[in-house]
């Protein structure tokens, strides 16, 4: 078990695929292909080879004494100007897990996966490869997607030997694997572990998300001549709703079971300094690990928007943008993860994942757990993304312990 070697690999990959602005492994592009070429050479050193499924996901198989399989992995793609750890930490820690067993027949089959286009940074669809493998990708939803240069997703895929319409065959391919566990190591990408001064965390699951637009419609009017009580100010209704939603999230947060909500978009019309806003549209993104809590938060947000509309003599209309249910991780794997983290660090803080991960797509299909590494200043998706080297080493060791424990656990059943 060599955590330092994983860090050396990460630095080598970063040097090869970054500019002074950060990592440039944008999915389906030349730098990403180069990262995968580098990875293929690392795999070849172990006498193994990379196989690509119908969705462009890369797989390496180390056959074991049984077909029962433990899967490790994450993604090599990055956002433009991204960090050196997001995604590749999990792939390269997985590579080390393979190295530990290469040349032997482990008690169970070990597979490493590098999911294609986790970030969705170029075409706007995150978890593309893992969703295809999970059978949750509707190809018609993404057929028309284009990047900023006007290149279609269909053409970008074709450049990489992937056909959109047959991407979903990856699901059939996944089902041929007797998958008993999926283990993903990732950086936290937030400030929670840092605030506790802990190197490593046990991830309980990924948040469910309710994402909506709320459109308030009142009446645009002259800002000098219209007395305040006679206005139908759509912005004030939106603002009142935003504050109420924060209050709702604060009320439902529990220690170890935080929830969040964000108003990320505010559009007003007519957007003139001398006009009362007649229309205001806001986005609302609510997240929680508990499906019941999320449902109550959504209902309360509806009630708050109706109240704000009444108070300001405007109307409120909701439009759903996207939703996903919470994906809690497997209890048995959570116990193993907790043991591994505790043995390595003396403690095992548990936290939910706010961001989605490829792991979330695997939850309906196999037992899943994730482990998080400390993120310096809570930053990710930028060149400042970092983890102190000692914390990184500790976390990699804890993850490799988890892999060993899971192999033993799966072999016994
Ligand atoms: Zn990631």
Short mmCIF file of C-alpha atoms and ligand atoms in Angstrom, two decimals:
data_model
loop_
_atom_site.label_atom_id
_atom_site.label_comp_id
_atom_site.label_asym_id
_atom_site.label_seq_id
_atom_site.Cartn_x
_atom_site.Cartn_y
_atom_site.Cartn_z
CA UNK A 1 0.00 0.00 0.00
CA UNK A 2 1.77 3.13 -1.21
CA UNK A 3 -0.11 6.41 -0.76
CA UNK A 4 2.94 8.47 -1.77
CA UNK A 5 2.95 6.78 -5.17
CA UNK A 6 -0.67 7.86 -5.71
CA UNK A 7 0.30 11.46 -4.96
CA UNK A 8 3.27 11.21 -7.34
CA UNK A 9 0.91 9.91 -10.06
CA UNK A 10 -1.50 12.78 -9.40
CA UNK A 11 1.33 15.32 -9.74
CA UNK A 12 2.55 13.68 -12.95
CA UNK A 13 -0.93 13.80 -14.47
CA UNK A 14 -1.40 17.42 -13.36
CA UNK A 15 1.92 18.46 -14.92
CA UNK A 16 0.94 16.79 -18.16
CA UNK A 17 -2.65 18.06 -18.47
CA UNK A 18 -2.70 21.50 -16.80
CA UNK A 19 -1.97 25.05 -17.93
CA UNK A 20 -0.99 27.82 -15.47
CA UNK A 21 -4.77 28.28 -15.02
CA UNK A 22 -5.38 24.71 -13.82
CA UNK A 23 -6.43 21.30 -15.14
CA UNK A 24 -7.72 21.22 -18.73
CA UNK A 25 -9.04 17.66 -19.05
CA UNK A 26 -12.34 18.70 -20.60
CA UNK A 27 -14.31 15.57 -21.54
CA UNK A 28 -14.11 14.38 -25.16
CA UNK A 29 -11.28 16.84 -25.97
CA UNK A 30 -7.59 16.33 -26.81
CA UNK A 31 -6.16 16.92 -23.30
CA UNK A 32 -8.64 14.45 -21.80
CA UNK A 33 -7.70 11.89 -24.46
CA UNK A 34 -4.05 12.48 -23.57
CA UNK A 35 -4.81 11.92 -19.86
CA UNK A 36 -6.45 8.62 -20.78
CA UNK A 37 -3.47 7.67 -22.94
CA UNK A 38 -1.17 8.30 -19.94
CA UNK A 39 -3.51 6.22 -17.77
CA UNK A 40 -3.51 3.37 -20.31
CA UNK A 41 0.30 3.25 -20.12
CA UNK A 42 0.14 3.03 -16.29
CA UNK A 43 -2.28 0.11 -16.61
CA UNK A 44 -0.05 -1.57 -19.20
CA UNK A 45 2.82 -1.48 -16.66
CA UNK A 46 0.70 -3.83 -14.54
CA UNK A 47 0.24 -6.22 -17.44
CA UNK A 48 -3.43 -5.23 -17.64
CA UNK A 49 -5.42 -3.45 -20.32
CA UNK A 50 -8.13 -0.85 -20.60
CA UNK A 51 -11.47 -1.72 -22.18
CA UNK A 52 -13.94 0.95 -23.24
CA UNK A 53 -17.68 0.37 -22.93
CA UNK A 54 -20.36 1.71 -25.30
CA UNK A 55 -20.60 4.99 -23.36
CA UNK A 56 -16.86 5.69 -23.45
CA UNK A 57 -16.24 4.63 -19.85
CA UNK A 58 -12.85 2.97 -19.37
CA UNK A 59 -12.66 -0.29 -17.41
CA UNK A 60 -9.74 -2.38 -16.16
CA UNK A 61 -10.40 -5.88 -14.85
CA UNK A 62 -8.23 -7.93 -12.53
CA UNK A 63 -9.92 -11.35 -12.44
CA UNK A 64 -10.25 -12.86 -8.99
CA UNK A 65 -11.07 -16.29 -7.58
CA UNK A 66 -14.77 -15.56 -8.12
CA UNK A 67 -16.81 -13.38 -10.48
CA UNK A 68 -18.09 -11.41 -7.48
CA UNK A 69 -16.73 -7.95 -8.17
CA UNK A 70 -15.60 -4.91 -6.22
CA UNK A 71 -15.53 -1.76 -8.38
CA UNK A 72 -13.28 1.21 -7.59
CA UNK A 73 -13.00 4.44 -9.55
CA UNK A 74 -14.08 7.96 -10.37
CA UNK A 75 -13.41 10.24 -13.36
CA UNK A 76 -10.34 11.69 -15.13
CA UNK A 77 -12.21 14.56 -16.81
CA UNK A 78 -12.09 18.03 -15.26
CA UNK A 79 -13.81 21.36 -15.69
CA UNK A 80 -11.80 23.97 -17.66
CA UNK A 81 -9.24 25.59 -15.29
CA UNK A 82 -10.05 22.86 -12.78
CA UNK A 83 -8.13 21.39 -9.86
CA UNK A 84 -5.60 18.57 -9.65
CA UNK A 85 -7.67 16.27 -7.41
CA UNK A 86 -11.34 16.36 -8.47
CA UNK A 87 -12.03 12.97 -10.05
CA UNK A 88 -8.48 11.80 -10.72
CA UNK A 89 -7.84 11.22 -6.99
CA UNK A 90 -10.41 8.40 -7.06
CA UNK A 91 -9.11 6.91 -10.31
CA UNK A 92 -5.46 6.94 -9.23
CA UNK A 93 -6.22 5.61 -5.74
CA UNK A 94 -8.11 2.86 -7.59
CA UNK A 95 -5.01 2.28 -9.71
CA UNK A 96 -3.01 1.76 -6.48
CA UNK A 97 -5.63 -0.75 -5.31
CA UNK A 98 -5.05 -2.66 -8.57
CA UNK A 99 -1.27 -2.44 -8.11
CA UNK A 100 -1.61 -4.03 -4.67
CA UNK A 101 -3.15 -7.11 -6.28
CA UNK A 102 -1.60 -7.17 -9.77
CA UNK A 103 0.15 -10.44 -10.51
CA UNK A 104 -2.04 -12.30 -8.00
CA UNK A 105 -5.54 -13.77 -8.04
CA UNK A 106 -7.46 -11.74 -5.47
CA UNK A 107 -10.33 -13.48 -3.65
CA UNK A 108 -12.85 -11.46 -5.69
CA UNK A 109 -12.63 -9.72 -9.06
CA UNK A 110 -11.43 -6.15 -8.91
CA UNK A 111 -12.50 -3.59 -11.50
CA UNK A 112 -11.37 -0.02 -11.93
CA UNK A 113 -13.58 2.43 -13.81
CA UNK A 114 -12.84 5.88 -15.24
CA UNK A 115 -16.27 7.33 -16.03
CA UNK A 116 -16.56 9.49 -19.14
CA UNK A 117 -17.76 13.10 -18.80
CA UNK A 118 -18.68 13.25 -15.14
CA UNK A 119 -18.42 17.03 -15.09
CA UNK A 120 -20.76 17.93 -17.94
CA UNK A 121 -18.67 21.10 -18.21
CA UNK A 122 -18.68 21.19 -21.99
CA UNK A 123 -22.24 20.17 -22.89
CA UNK A 124 -24.07 20.80 -19.62
CA UNK A 125 -25.02 17.19 -18.87
CA UNK A 126 -23.21 15.88 -15.77
CA UNK A 127 -22.67 12.15 -15.06
CA UNK A 128 -23.07 11.32 -18.76
CA UNK A 129 -21.06 8.09 -18.86
CA UNK A 130 -22.22 6.74 -15.50
CA UNK A 131 -25.85 7.60 -16.27
CA UNK A 132 -25.59 5.63 -19.53
CA UNK A 133 -24.17 2.68 -17.60
CA UNK A 134 -26.89 3.02 -14.96
CA UNK A 135 -29.63 3.02 -17.61
CA UNK A 136 -30.84 6.46 -16.51
CA UNK A 137 -29.73 8.39 -19.60
CA UNK A 138 -32.41 9.41 -22.08
CA UNK A 139 -30.41 10.02 -25.26
CA UNK A 140 -33.12 12.29 -26.71
CA UNK A 141 -32.58 14.70 -23.80
CA UNK A 142 -28.98 15.29 -24.87
CA UNK A 143 -29.16 14.83 -28.66
CA UNK A 144 -29.30 18.58 -29.41
CA UNK A 145 -26.62 19.68 -26.93
CA UNK A 146 -23.82 21.91 -28.29
CA UNK A 147 -20.68 23.33 -26.68
CA UNK A 148 -19.71 27.03 -26.80
CA UNK A 149 -17.94 26.55 -30.14
CA UNK A 150 -21.13 25.09 -31.63
CA UNK A 151 -19.81 21.50 -31.76
CA UNK A 152 -22.62 19.05 -31.12
CA UNK A 153 -22.33 16.39 -28.44
CA UNK A 154 -23.04 13.82 -31.15
CA UNK A 155 -19.96 14.95 -33.11
CA UNK A 156 -17.74 15.18 -30.02
CA UNK A 157 -18.73 11.63 -29.08
CA UNK A 158 -18.05 10.41 -32.61
CA UNK A 159 -14.54 11.90 -32.44
CA UNK A 160 -14.00 9.53 -29.51
CA UNK A 161 -15.54 6.48 -31.12
CA UNK A 162 -18.82 6.74 -29.16
CA UNK A 163 -22.25 6.70 -30.82
CA UNK A 164 -24.98 8.48 -28.90
CA UNK A 165 -27.71 5.97 -29.72
CA UNK A 166 -25.68 2.98 -28.58
CA UNK A 167 -24.34 4.64 -25.40
CA UNK A 168 -27.17 3.05 -23.44
CA UNK A 169 -25.77 -0.41 -24.31
CA UNK A 170 -23.33 0.32 -21.50
CA UNK A 171 -26.17 -0.55 -19.14
CA UNK A 172 -26.41 -4.07 -20.50
CA UNK A 173 -22.63 -4.34 -20.20
CA UNK A 174 -22.75 -3.20 -16.54
CA UNK A 175 -25.40 -5.80 -15.79
CA UNK A 176 -23.07 -8.60 -16.90
CA UNK A 177 -20.82 -7.68 -13.93
CA UNK A 178 -21.60 -9.42 -10.64
CA UNK A 179 -21.04 -6.11 -8.83
CA UNK A 180 -21.07 -6.37 -5.02
CA UNK A 181 -19.60 -2.98 -4.14
CA UNK A 182 -18.70 0.38 -5.68
CA UNK A 183 -16.15 2.44 -3.72
CA UNK A 184 -15.36 6.01 -4.74
CA UNK A 185 -12.79 8.30 -3.15
CA UNK A 186 -13.27 12.02 -3.88
CA UNK A 187 -12.32 15.38 -2.44
CA UNK A 188 -15.09 16.95 -0.40
CA UNK A 189 -15.18 20.15 -2.51
CA UNK A 190 -16.63 21.97 0.50
CA UNK A 191 -15.51 23.35 3.89
CA UNK A 192 -17.02 20.83 6.35
CA UNK A 193 -14.01 18.53 7.03
CA UNK A 194 -11.73 21.55 7.17
CA UNK A 195 -14.00 23.21 9.74
CA UNK A 196 -13.69 20.06 11.90
CA UNK A 197 -9.94 19.80 11.17
CA UNK A 198 -10.42 16.20 9.93
CA UNK A 199 -8.52 14.72 7.00
CA UNK A 200 -11.12 12.16 6.02
CA UNK A 201 -14.88 11.70 6.08
CA UNK A 202 -17.42 8.92 5.62
CA UNK A 203 -20.04 9.98 3.05
CA UNK A 204 -23.61 9.06 3.96
CA UNK A 205 -25.07 9.54 0.49
CA UNK A 206 -25.76 12.23 -2.07
CA UNK A 207 -28.39 14.88 -1.53
CA UNK A 208 -31.72 14.78 -3.29
CA UNK A 209 -32.35 17.93 -5.30
CA UNK A 210 -35.52 19.93 -6.06
CA UNK A 211 -34.77 22.61 -8.66
CA UNK A 212 -37.46 25.03 -9.83
CA UNK A 213 -38.04 28.47 -11.38
CA UNK A 214 -40.61 30.66 -9.60
CA UNK A 215 -42.11 33.48 -11.64
CA UNK A 216 -43.83 36.36 -9.84
CA UNK A 217 -46.03 38.61 -11.97
CA UNK A 218 -47.28 41.99 -10.76
CA UNK A 219 -47.45 45.29 -12.62
CA UNK A 220 -44.59 47.48 -13.84
CA UNK A 221 -45.21 51.09 -12.78
CA UNK A 222 -43.51 54.48 -12.43
CA UNK A 223 -41.17 54.56 -9.42
CA UNK A 224 -41.98 58.19 -8.60
CA UNK A 225 -45.75 58.31 -8.99
CA UNK A 226 -46.84 54.96 -7.52
CA UNK A 227 -47.32 54.97 -3.72
CA UNK A 228 -45.79 51.94 -2.03
CA UNK A 229 -49.10 50.45 -0.75
CA UNK A 230 -50.51 50.58 -4.31
CA UNK A 231 -47.63 48.73 -5.98
CA UNK A 232 -47.63 45.19 -7.28
CA UNK A 233 -43.86 44.69 -6.90
CA UNK A 234 -42.82 41.27 -8.21
CA UNK A 235 -39.24 41.62 -6.92
CA UNK A 236 -40.34 42.17 -3.32
CA UNK A 237 -42.42 38.99 -3.48
CA UNK A 238 -39.38 37.12 -4.80
CA UNK A 239 -37.13 38.61 -2.12
CA UNK A 240 -39.60 37.67 0.63
CA UNK A 241 -39.72 34.11 -0.76
CA UNK A 242 -35.92 33.89 -0.87
CA UNK A 243 -35.63 34.86 2.80
CA UNK A 244 -38.42 32.45 3.73
CA UNK A 245 -36.62 29.60 1.91
CA UNK A 246 -33.43 30.28 3.85
CA UNK A 247 -35.47 30.19 7.05
CA UNK A 248 -37.03 26.85 5.97
CA UNK A 249 -33.59 25.32 5.31
CA UNK A 250 -32.22 26.61 8.63
CA UNK A 251 -35.18 25.11 10.45
CA UNK A 252 -34.73 21.64 8.86
CA UNK A 253 -30.94 21.45 9.37
CA UNK A 254 -29.77 19.02 12.04
CA UNK A 255 -26.19 18.33 13.14
CA UNK A 256 -24.86 15.70 10.71
CA UNK A 257 -27.96 16.09 8.52
CA UNK A 258 -27.56 19.53 7.01
CA UNK A 259 -29.82 20.75 4.24
CA UNK A 260 -29.22 23.64 1.87
CA UNK A 261 -31.14 25.93 -0.44
CA UNK A 262 -29.94 28.47 -2.97
CA UNK A 263 -31.55 31.21 -5.04
CA UNK A 264 -28.95 31.40 -7.79
CA UNK A 265 -30.82 33.28 -10.51
CA UNK A 266 -32.80 36.52 -10.21
CA UNK A 267 -34.30 38.14 -13.32
CA UNK A 268 -36.42 41.27 -13.13
CA UNK A 269 -38.42 43.09 -15.78
CA UNK A 270 -38.38 45.73 -17.02
CA UNK A 271 -35.00 46.18 -15.24
CA UNK A 272 -35.12 49.99 -15.22
CA UNK A 273 -34.01 52.00 -12.18
CA UNK A 274 -37.17 54.12 -12.35
CA UNK A 275 -39.68 51.27 -12.72
CA UNK A 276 -41.32 49.00 -10.14
CA UNK A 277 -40.49 45.44 -11.28
CA UNK A 278 -43.56 43.94 -12.93
CA UNK A 279 -42.05 40.48 -13.31
CA UNK A 280 -39.43 38.70 -11.23
CA UNK A 281 -38.23 35.18 -11.83
CA UNK A 282 -35.98 33.34 -9.35
CA UNK A 283 -34.49 29.88 -9.28
CA UNK A 284 -34.76 27.72 -6.21
CA UNK A 285 -32.44 24.75 -5.57
CA UNK A 286 -33.18 22.77 -2.38
CA UNK A 287 -31.11 19.77 -1.25
CA UNK A 288 -31.42 17.22 1.56
CA UNK A 289 -30.34 13.65 2.26
CA UNK A 290 -33.74 12.66 3.64
CA UNK A 291 -36.52 12.38 1.05
CA UNK A 292 -39.22 13.21 3.62
CA UNK A 293 -37.40 16.35 4.75
CA UNK A 294 -36.89 17.44 1.14
CA UNK A 295 -40.60 16.99 0.40
CA UNK A 296 -41.57 19.11 3.43
CA UNK A 297 -39.04 21.81 2.46
CA UNK A 298 -40.55 21.97 -1.01
CA UNK A 299 -44.11 22.18 0.32
CA UNK A 300 -43.14 24.94 2.71
CA UNK A 301 -41.41 26.86 -0.09
CA UNK A 302 -44.65 26.64 -2.12
CA UNK A 303 -46.60 28.02 0.83
CA UNK A 304 -44.04 30.79 1.36
CA UNK A 305 -44.23 31.87 -2.29
CA UNK A 306 -48.05 31.93 -2.14
CA UNK A 307 -47.91 34.04 1.03
CA UNK A 308 -45.36 36.43 -0.52
CA UNK A 309 -47.54 36.73 -3.64
CA UNK A 310 -50.60 37.61 -1.52
CA UNK A 311 -48.64 40.14 0.55
CA UNK A 312 -47.46 41.93 -2.58
CA UNK A 313 -50.61 41.55 -4.69
CA UNK A 314 -48.84 39.52 -7.38
CA UNK A 315 -49.15 35.95 -8.70
CA UNK A 316 -46.61 33.13 -8.37
CA UNK A 317 -46.10 30.35 -10.90
CA UNK A 318 -43.76 27.37 -10.48
CA UNK A 319 -41.88 25.46 -13.18
CA UNK A 320 -39.84 22.34 -12.38
CA UNK A 321 -36.33 22.36 -13.86
CA UNK A 322 -34.90 19.13 -12.47
CA UNK A 323 -35.14 16.79 -9.53
CA UNK A 324 -33.35 13.74 -8.24
CA UNK A 325 -34.17 11.72 -5.18
CA UNK A 326 -31.61 11.36 -2.35
CA UNK A 327 -29.23 8.43 -2.81
CA UNK A 328 -28.27 7.08 0.63
CA UNK A 329 -25.28 4.72 0.63
CA UNK A 330 -25.20 1.06 1.72
CA UNK A 331 -25.27 0.48 5.51
CA UNK A 332 -22.79 -2.46 5.46
CA UNK A 333 -20.29 -0.52 3.33
CA UNK A 334 -20.79 2.56 5.51
CA UNK A 335 -19.73 0.46 8.51
CA UNK A 336 -16.59 -0.75 6.69
CA UNK A 337 -15.82 2.80 5.58
CA UNK A 338 -16.21 4.06 9.13
CA UNK A 339 -13.87 1.31 10.42
CA UNK A 340 -11.25 2.10 7.80
CA UNK A 341 -11.35 5.85 8.49
CA UNK A 342 -11.30 5.32 12.25
CA UNK A 343 -8.34 2.92 12.09
CA UNK A 344 -6.34 5.38 10.04
CA UNK A 345 -7.33 8.68 11.67
CA UNK A 346 -8.76 7.81 15.10
CA UNK A 347 -12.15 9.27 14.21
CA UNK A 348 -14.82 8.85 11.52
CA UNK A 349 -16.82 12.00 10.83
CA UNK A 350 -19.90 11.38 8.67
CA UNK A 351 -21.25 13.89 6.21
CA UNK A 352 -23.63 13.97 3.25
CA UNK A 353 -22.46 14.93 -0.23
CA UNK A 354 -23.95 18.13 -1.61
CA UNK A 355 -22.48 17.64 -5.09
CA UNK A 356 -23.64 14.67 -7.16
CA UNK A 357 -21.10 12.01 -8.07
CA UNK A 358 -20.95 9.00 -10.39
CA UNK A 359 -21.49 6.96 -7.21
CA UNK A 360 -25.07 8.29 -7.05
CA UNK A 361 -25.83 6.65 -10.42
CA UNK A 362 -24.62 3.28 -9.11
CA UNK A 363 -26.81 3.30 -5.97
CA UNK A 364 -29.85 1.61 -7.59
CA UNK A 365 -27.64 -1.15 -9.00
CA UNK A 366 -25.18 -2.19 -6.27
CA UNK A 367 -24.03 -1.37 -2.72
CA UNK A 368 -22.14 1.93 -2.82
CA UNK A 369 -20.08 4.05 -0.46
CA UNK A 370 -17.85 7.11 -0.85
CA UNK A 371 -15.00 8.53 1.20
CA UNK A 372 -14.10 12.24 1.21
CA UNK A 373 -10.72 13.95 1.59
CA UNK A 374 -10.33 17.38 3.17
CA UNK A 375 -10.55 20.30 0.71
CA UNK A 376 -8.36 23.32 1.54
CA UNK A 377 -10.52 26.43 1.97
CA UNK A 378 -13.43 24.31 0.75
CA UNK A 379 -12.42 25.12 -2.83
CA UNK A 380 -12.85 23.00 -5.96
CA UNK A 381 -13.38 23.47 -9.71
CA UNK A 382 -10.55 26.03 -9.68
CA UNK A 383 -6.75 25.97 -9.78
CA UNK A 384 -6.59 26.68 -6.02
CA UNK A 385 -8.18 23.27 -5.31
CA UNK A 386 -5.88 21.44 -2.88
CA UNK A 387 -5.57 19.07 0.07
CA UNK A 388 -2.58 19.25 2.46
CA UNK A 389 -0.25 16.40 1.51
CA UNK A 390 -0.38 14.74 4.96
CA UNK A 391 -4.20 14.70 4.85
CA UNK A 392 -4.13 13.37 1.32
CA UNK A 393 -1.80 10.54 2.29
CA UNK A 394 -3.89 9.60 5.33
CA UNK A 395 -7.08 9.58 3.27
CA UNK A 396 -5.56 7.45 0.50
CA UNK A 397 -4.41 4.94 3.11
CA UNK A 398 -7.90 4.88 4.66
CA UNK A 399 -9.41 4.31 1.22
CA UNK A 400 -7.03 1.44 0.41
CA UNK A 401 -7.96 -0.07 3.77
CA UNK A 402 -11.61 0.22 2.78
CA UNK A 403 -10.87 -1.61 -0.48
CA UNK A 404 -9.15 -4.43 1.44
CA UNK A 405 -11.98 -4.68 3.96
CA UNK A 406 -14.58 -4.72 1.19
CA UNK A 407 -12.76 -7.45 -0.74
CA UNK A 408 -12.71 -9.58 2.45
CA UNK A 409 -16.37 -8.78 3.17
CA UNK A 410 -17.55 -9.64 -0.36
CA UNK A 411 -15.41 -12.81 -0.47
CA UNK A 412 -17.13 -14.14 2.69
CA UNK A 413 -20.69 -13.84 1.42
ZN1 LIG B 1 -15.58 15.00 -9.39
#
